[in-house]
Structures are given as structure tokens and as C-alpha cells.
mmCIF file with all atom_site columns, C-alpha atoms in Angstrom:
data_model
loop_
_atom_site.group_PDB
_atom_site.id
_atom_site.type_symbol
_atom_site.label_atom_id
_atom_site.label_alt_id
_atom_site.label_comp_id
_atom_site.label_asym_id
_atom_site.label_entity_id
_atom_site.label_seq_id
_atom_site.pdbx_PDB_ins_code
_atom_site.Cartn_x
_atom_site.Cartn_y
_atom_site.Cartn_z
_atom_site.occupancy
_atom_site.B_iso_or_equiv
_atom_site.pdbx_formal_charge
_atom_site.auth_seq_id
_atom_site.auth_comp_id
_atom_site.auth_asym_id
_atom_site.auth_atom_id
_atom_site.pdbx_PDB_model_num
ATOM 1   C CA . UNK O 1 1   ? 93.903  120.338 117.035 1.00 90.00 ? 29  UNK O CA 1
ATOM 2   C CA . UNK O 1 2   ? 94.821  117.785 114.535 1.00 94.00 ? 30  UNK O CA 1
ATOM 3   C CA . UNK O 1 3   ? 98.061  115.464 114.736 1.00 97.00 ? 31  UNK O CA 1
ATOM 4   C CA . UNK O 1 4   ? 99.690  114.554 111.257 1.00 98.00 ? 32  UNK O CA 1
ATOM 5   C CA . UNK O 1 5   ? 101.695 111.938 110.194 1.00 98.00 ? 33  UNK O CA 1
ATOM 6   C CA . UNK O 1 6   ? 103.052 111.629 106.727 1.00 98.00 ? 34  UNK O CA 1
ATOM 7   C CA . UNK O 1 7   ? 105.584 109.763 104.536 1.00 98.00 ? 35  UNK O CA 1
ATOM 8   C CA . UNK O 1 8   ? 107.727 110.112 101.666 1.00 98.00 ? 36  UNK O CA 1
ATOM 9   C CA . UNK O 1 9   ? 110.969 108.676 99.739  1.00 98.00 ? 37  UNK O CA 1
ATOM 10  C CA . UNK O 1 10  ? 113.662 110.377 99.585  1.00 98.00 ? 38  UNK O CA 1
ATOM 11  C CA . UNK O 1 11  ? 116.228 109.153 97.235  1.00 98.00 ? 39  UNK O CA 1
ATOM 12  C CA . UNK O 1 12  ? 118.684 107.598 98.846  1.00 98.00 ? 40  UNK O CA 1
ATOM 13  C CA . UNK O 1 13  ? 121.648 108.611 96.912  1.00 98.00 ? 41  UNK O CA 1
ATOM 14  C CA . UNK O 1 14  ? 120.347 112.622 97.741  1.00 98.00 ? 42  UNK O CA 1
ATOM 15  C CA . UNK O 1 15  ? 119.754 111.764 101.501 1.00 98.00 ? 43  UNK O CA 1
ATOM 16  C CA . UNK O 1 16  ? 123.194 113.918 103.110 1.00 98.00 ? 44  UNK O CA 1
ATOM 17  C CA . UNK O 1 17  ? 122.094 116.571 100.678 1.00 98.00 ? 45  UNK O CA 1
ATOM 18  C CA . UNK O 1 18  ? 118.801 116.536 101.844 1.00 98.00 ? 46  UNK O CA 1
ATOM 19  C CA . UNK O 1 19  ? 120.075 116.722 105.320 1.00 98.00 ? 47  UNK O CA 1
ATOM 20  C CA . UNK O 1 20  ? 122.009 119.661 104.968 1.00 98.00 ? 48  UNK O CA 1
ATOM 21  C CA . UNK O 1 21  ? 118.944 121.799 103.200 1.00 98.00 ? 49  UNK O CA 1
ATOM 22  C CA . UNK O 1 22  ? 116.637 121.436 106.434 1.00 98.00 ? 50  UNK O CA 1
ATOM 23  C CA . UNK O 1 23  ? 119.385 122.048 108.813 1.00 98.00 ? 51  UNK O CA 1
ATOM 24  C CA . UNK O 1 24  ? 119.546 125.422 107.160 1.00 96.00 ? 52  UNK O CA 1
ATOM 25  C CA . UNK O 1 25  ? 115.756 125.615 105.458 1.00 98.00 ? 53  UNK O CA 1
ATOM 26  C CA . UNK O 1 26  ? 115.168 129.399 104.735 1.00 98.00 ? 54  UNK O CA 1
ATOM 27  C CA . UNK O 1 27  ? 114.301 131.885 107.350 1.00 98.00 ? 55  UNK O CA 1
ATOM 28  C CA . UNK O 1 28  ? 111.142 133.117 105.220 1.00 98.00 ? 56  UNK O CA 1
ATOM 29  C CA . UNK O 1 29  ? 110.214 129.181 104.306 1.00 98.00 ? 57  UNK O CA 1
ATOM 30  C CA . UNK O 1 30  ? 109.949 129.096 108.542 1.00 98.00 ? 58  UNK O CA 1
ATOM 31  C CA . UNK O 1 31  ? 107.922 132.056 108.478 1.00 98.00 ? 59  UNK O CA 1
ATOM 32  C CA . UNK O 1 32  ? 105.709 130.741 106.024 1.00 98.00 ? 60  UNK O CA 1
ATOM 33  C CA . UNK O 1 33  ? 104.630 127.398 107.810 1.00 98.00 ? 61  UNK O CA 1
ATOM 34  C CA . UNK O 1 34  ? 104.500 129.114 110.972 1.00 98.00 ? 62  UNK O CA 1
ATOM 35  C CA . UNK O 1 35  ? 102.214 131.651 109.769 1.00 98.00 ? 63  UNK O CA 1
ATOM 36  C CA . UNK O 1 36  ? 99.817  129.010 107.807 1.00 98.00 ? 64  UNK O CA 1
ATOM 37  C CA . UNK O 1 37  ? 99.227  126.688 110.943 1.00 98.00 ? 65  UNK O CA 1
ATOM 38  C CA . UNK O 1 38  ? 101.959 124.273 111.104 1.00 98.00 ? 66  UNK O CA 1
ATOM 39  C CA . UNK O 1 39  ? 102.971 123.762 114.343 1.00 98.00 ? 67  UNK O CA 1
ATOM 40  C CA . UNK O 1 40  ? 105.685 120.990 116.192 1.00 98.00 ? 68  UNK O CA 1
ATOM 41  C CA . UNK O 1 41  ? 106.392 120.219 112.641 1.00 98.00 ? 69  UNK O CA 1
ATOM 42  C CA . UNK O 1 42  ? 109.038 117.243 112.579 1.00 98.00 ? 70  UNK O CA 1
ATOM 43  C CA . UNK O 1 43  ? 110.992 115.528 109.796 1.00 98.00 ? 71  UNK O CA 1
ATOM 44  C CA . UNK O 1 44  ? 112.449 111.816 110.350 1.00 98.00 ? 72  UNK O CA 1
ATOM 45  C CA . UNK O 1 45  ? 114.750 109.738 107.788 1.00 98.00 ? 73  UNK O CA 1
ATOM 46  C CA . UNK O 1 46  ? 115.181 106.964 107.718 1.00 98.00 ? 74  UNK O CA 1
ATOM 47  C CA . UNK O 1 47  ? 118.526 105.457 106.218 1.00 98.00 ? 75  UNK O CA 1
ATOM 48  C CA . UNK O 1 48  ? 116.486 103.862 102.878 1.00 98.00 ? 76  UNK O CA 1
ATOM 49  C CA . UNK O 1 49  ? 115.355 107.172 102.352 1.00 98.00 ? 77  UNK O CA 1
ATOM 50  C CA . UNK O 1 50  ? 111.809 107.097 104.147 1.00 98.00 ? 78  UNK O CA 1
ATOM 51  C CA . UNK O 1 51  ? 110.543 110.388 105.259 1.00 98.00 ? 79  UNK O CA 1
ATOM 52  C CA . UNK O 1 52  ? 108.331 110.347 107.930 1.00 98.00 ? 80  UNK O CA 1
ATOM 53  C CA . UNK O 1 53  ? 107.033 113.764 108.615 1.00 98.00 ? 81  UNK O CA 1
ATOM 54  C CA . UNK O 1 54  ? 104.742 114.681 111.635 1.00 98.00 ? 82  UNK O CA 1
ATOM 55  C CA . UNK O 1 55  ? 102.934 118.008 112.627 1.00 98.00 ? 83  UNK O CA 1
ATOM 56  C CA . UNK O 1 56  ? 100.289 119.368 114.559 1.00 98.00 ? 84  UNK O CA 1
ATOM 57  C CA . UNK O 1 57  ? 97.404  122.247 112.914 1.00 98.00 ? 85  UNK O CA 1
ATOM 58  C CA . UNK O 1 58  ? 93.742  123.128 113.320 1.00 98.00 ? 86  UNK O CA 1
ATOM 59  C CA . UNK O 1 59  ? 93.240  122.217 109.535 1.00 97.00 ? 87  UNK O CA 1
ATOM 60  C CA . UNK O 1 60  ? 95.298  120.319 107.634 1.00 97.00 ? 88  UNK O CA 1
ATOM 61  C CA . UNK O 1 61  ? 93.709  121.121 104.502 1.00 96.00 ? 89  UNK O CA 1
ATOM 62  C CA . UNK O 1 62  ? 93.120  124.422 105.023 1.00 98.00 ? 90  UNK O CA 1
ATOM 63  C CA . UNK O 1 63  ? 97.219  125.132 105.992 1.00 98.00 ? 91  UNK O CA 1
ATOM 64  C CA . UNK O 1 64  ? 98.618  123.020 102.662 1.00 97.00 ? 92  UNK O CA 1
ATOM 65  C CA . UNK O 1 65  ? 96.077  125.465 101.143 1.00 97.00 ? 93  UNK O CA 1
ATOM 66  C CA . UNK O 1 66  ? 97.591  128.142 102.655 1.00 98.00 ? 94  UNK O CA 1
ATOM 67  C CA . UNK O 1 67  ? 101.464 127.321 101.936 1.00 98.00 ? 95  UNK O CA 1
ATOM 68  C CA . UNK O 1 68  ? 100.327 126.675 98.568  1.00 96.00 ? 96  UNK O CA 1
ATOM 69  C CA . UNK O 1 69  ? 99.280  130.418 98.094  1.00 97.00 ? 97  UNK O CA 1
ATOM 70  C CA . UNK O 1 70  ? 102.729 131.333 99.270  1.00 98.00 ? 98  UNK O CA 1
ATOM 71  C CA . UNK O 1 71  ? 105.974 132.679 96.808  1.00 98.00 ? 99  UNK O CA 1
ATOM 72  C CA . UNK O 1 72  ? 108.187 131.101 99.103  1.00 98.00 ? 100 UNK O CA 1
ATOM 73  C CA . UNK O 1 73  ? 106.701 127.762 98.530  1.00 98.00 ? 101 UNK O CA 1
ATOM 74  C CA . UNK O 1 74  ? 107.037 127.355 95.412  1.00 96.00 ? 102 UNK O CA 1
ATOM 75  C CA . UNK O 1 75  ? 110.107 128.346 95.232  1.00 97.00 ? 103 UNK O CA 1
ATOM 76  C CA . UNK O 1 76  ? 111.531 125.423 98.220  1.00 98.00 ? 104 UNK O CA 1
ATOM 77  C CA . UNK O 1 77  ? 109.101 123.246 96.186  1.00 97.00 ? 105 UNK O CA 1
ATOM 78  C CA . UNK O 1 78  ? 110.940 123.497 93.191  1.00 96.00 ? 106 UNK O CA 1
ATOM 79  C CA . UNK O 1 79  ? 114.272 123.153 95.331  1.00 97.00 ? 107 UNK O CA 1
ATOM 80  C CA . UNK O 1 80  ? 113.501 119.908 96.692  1.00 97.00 ? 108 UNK O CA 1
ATOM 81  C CA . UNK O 1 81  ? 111.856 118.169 93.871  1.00 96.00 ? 109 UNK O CA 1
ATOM 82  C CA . UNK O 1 82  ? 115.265 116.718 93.119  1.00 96.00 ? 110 UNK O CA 1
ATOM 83  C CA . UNK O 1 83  ? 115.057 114.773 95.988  1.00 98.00 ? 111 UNK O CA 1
ATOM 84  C CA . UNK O 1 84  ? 111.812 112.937 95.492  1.00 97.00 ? 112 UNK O CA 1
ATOM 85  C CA . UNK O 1 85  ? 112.044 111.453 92.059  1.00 95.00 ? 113 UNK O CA 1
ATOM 86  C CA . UNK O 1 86  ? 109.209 108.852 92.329  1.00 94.00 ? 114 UNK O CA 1
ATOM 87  C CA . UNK O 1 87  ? 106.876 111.690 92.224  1.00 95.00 ? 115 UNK O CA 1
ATOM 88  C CA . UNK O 1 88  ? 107.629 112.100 88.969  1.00 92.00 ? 116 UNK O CA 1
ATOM 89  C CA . UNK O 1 89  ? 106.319 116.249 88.085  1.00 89.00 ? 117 UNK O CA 1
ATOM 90  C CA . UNK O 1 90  ? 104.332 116.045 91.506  1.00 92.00 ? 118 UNK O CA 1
ATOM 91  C CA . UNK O 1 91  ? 105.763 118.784 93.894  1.00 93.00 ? 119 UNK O CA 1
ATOM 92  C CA . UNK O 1 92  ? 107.092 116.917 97.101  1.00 95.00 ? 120 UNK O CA 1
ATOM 93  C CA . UNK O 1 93  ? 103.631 118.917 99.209  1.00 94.00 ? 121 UNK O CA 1
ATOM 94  C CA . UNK O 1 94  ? 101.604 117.097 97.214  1.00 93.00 ? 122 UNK O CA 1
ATOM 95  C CA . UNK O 1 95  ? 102.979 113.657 97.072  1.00 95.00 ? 123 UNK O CA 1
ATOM 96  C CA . UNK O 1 96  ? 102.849 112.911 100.814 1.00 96.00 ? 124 UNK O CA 1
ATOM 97  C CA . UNK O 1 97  ? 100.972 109.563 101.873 1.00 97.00 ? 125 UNK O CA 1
ATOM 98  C CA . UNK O 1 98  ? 98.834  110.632 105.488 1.00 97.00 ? 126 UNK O CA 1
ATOM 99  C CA . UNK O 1 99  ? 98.452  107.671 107.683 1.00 98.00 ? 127 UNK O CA 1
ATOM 100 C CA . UNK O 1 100 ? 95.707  107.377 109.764 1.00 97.00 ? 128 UNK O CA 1
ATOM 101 C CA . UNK O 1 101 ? 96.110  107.256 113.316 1.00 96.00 ? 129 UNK O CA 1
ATOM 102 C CA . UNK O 1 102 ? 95.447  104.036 115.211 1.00 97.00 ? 130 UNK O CA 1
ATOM 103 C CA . UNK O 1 103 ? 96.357  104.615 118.915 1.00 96.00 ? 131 UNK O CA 1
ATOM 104 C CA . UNK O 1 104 ? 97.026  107.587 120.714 1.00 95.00 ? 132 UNK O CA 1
ATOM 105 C CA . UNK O 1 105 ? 97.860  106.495 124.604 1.00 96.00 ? 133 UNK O CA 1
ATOM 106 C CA . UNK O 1 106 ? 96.829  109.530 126.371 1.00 94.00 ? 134 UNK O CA 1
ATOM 107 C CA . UNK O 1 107 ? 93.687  109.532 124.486 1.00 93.00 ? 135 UNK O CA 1
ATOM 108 C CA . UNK O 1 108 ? 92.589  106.039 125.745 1.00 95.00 ? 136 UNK O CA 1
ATOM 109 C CA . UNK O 1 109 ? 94.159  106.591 129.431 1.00 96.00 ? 137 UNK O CA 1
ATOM 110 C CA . UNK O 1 110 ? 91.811  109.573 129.201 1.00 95.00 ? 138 UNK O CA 1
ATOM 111 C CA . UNK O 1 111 ? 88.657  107.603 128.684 1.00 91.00 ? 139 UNK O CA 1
ATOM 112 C CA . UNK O 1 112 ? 89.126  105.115 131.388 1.00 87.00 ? 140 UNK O CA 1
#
């Protein structure tokens, strides 16, 4: 399994708007990452508009890949794009920044 970890900006005049879409995002948009391998998917904002997003999936690649292939998301794609401006015509799936990973504390307890 692979942990995730990206970020975006939200605009920060949009951010209660943006609040308000995920705490009702559409049943079938749910469906949709659930059946394409997201799993413990997580959204974090911060007041100045940074999104930190985390998840966990067998392929990373392979499940964007997937939700890309989907009606649905395109359509929440095109919904949200108003919220990430600095992407400029960039849908907000493809603009996210991955960090790499640089501790994981169970990992090294596991190895001593």
C-alpha cells in the first residue's frame, strides 16, 4: 500500500465555499474514488488556503488514471476549478504537488 500526501491552494477568498462542497461532495463522486483505489482519503485547509490532501492506494498512478476515465470526474473537476485559480486551465487532479515522505515512525520502530 502506498501513503499520499499532496498540496494545493485554494483561494482564499473561495475557502467557506469550498468547505461547504466537500461536506456534501456527490454521492456518485464517493463512489467513484472508492471504486478506483482511494482509500482513508483526507482533505486539510489551512486558513491561507493550503490544501493538504492525504490518501492511501495500491497505485497512485494507476487510480488518478482511473478517476480520470470517469464522467463523474470531470464533471466535479470542472466544479471546483473555480477554486484553484493558480492552475490556470489545469484541472485541480492534475495540479497537485506530492511530497515525498521523510519519516514514518512505525516504520523505523519496526526495524529496530
Amino acid at each position: 500500500m502506498t501513503h499520499v500526501c499532496f498540496t494545493l491552494q485554494v483561494d482564499p477568498a473561495k475557502l467557506d465555499a469550498y468547505r461547504e462542497a466537500h461536506a456534501a461532495v456527490w454521492p456518485e463522486m464517493l463512489q467513484a474514488l472508492a471504486d478506483t483505489g482511494w482509500r482513508n482519503y483526507r482533505l486539510f485547509l489551512r486558513p491561507d488556503g493550503l490544501l493538504v490532501g492525504t490518501l492511501e492506494t495500491d497505485d497512485f498512478a494507476a487510480a488518478q488514471e482511473a478517476m480520470a476515465r470517469t464522467e463523474v470526474n470531470a464533471r466535479w473537476q470542472a466544479a471546483m476549478a473555480e477554486f484553484f485559480p493558480s492552475l490556470g486551465e489545469a484541472r485541480p487532479d492534475q495540479g497537485m504537488v506530492v511530497l515525498d515522505q521523510v519519516f514514518h515512525l512505525e516504520e523505523q520502530l519496526s526495524s529496530r
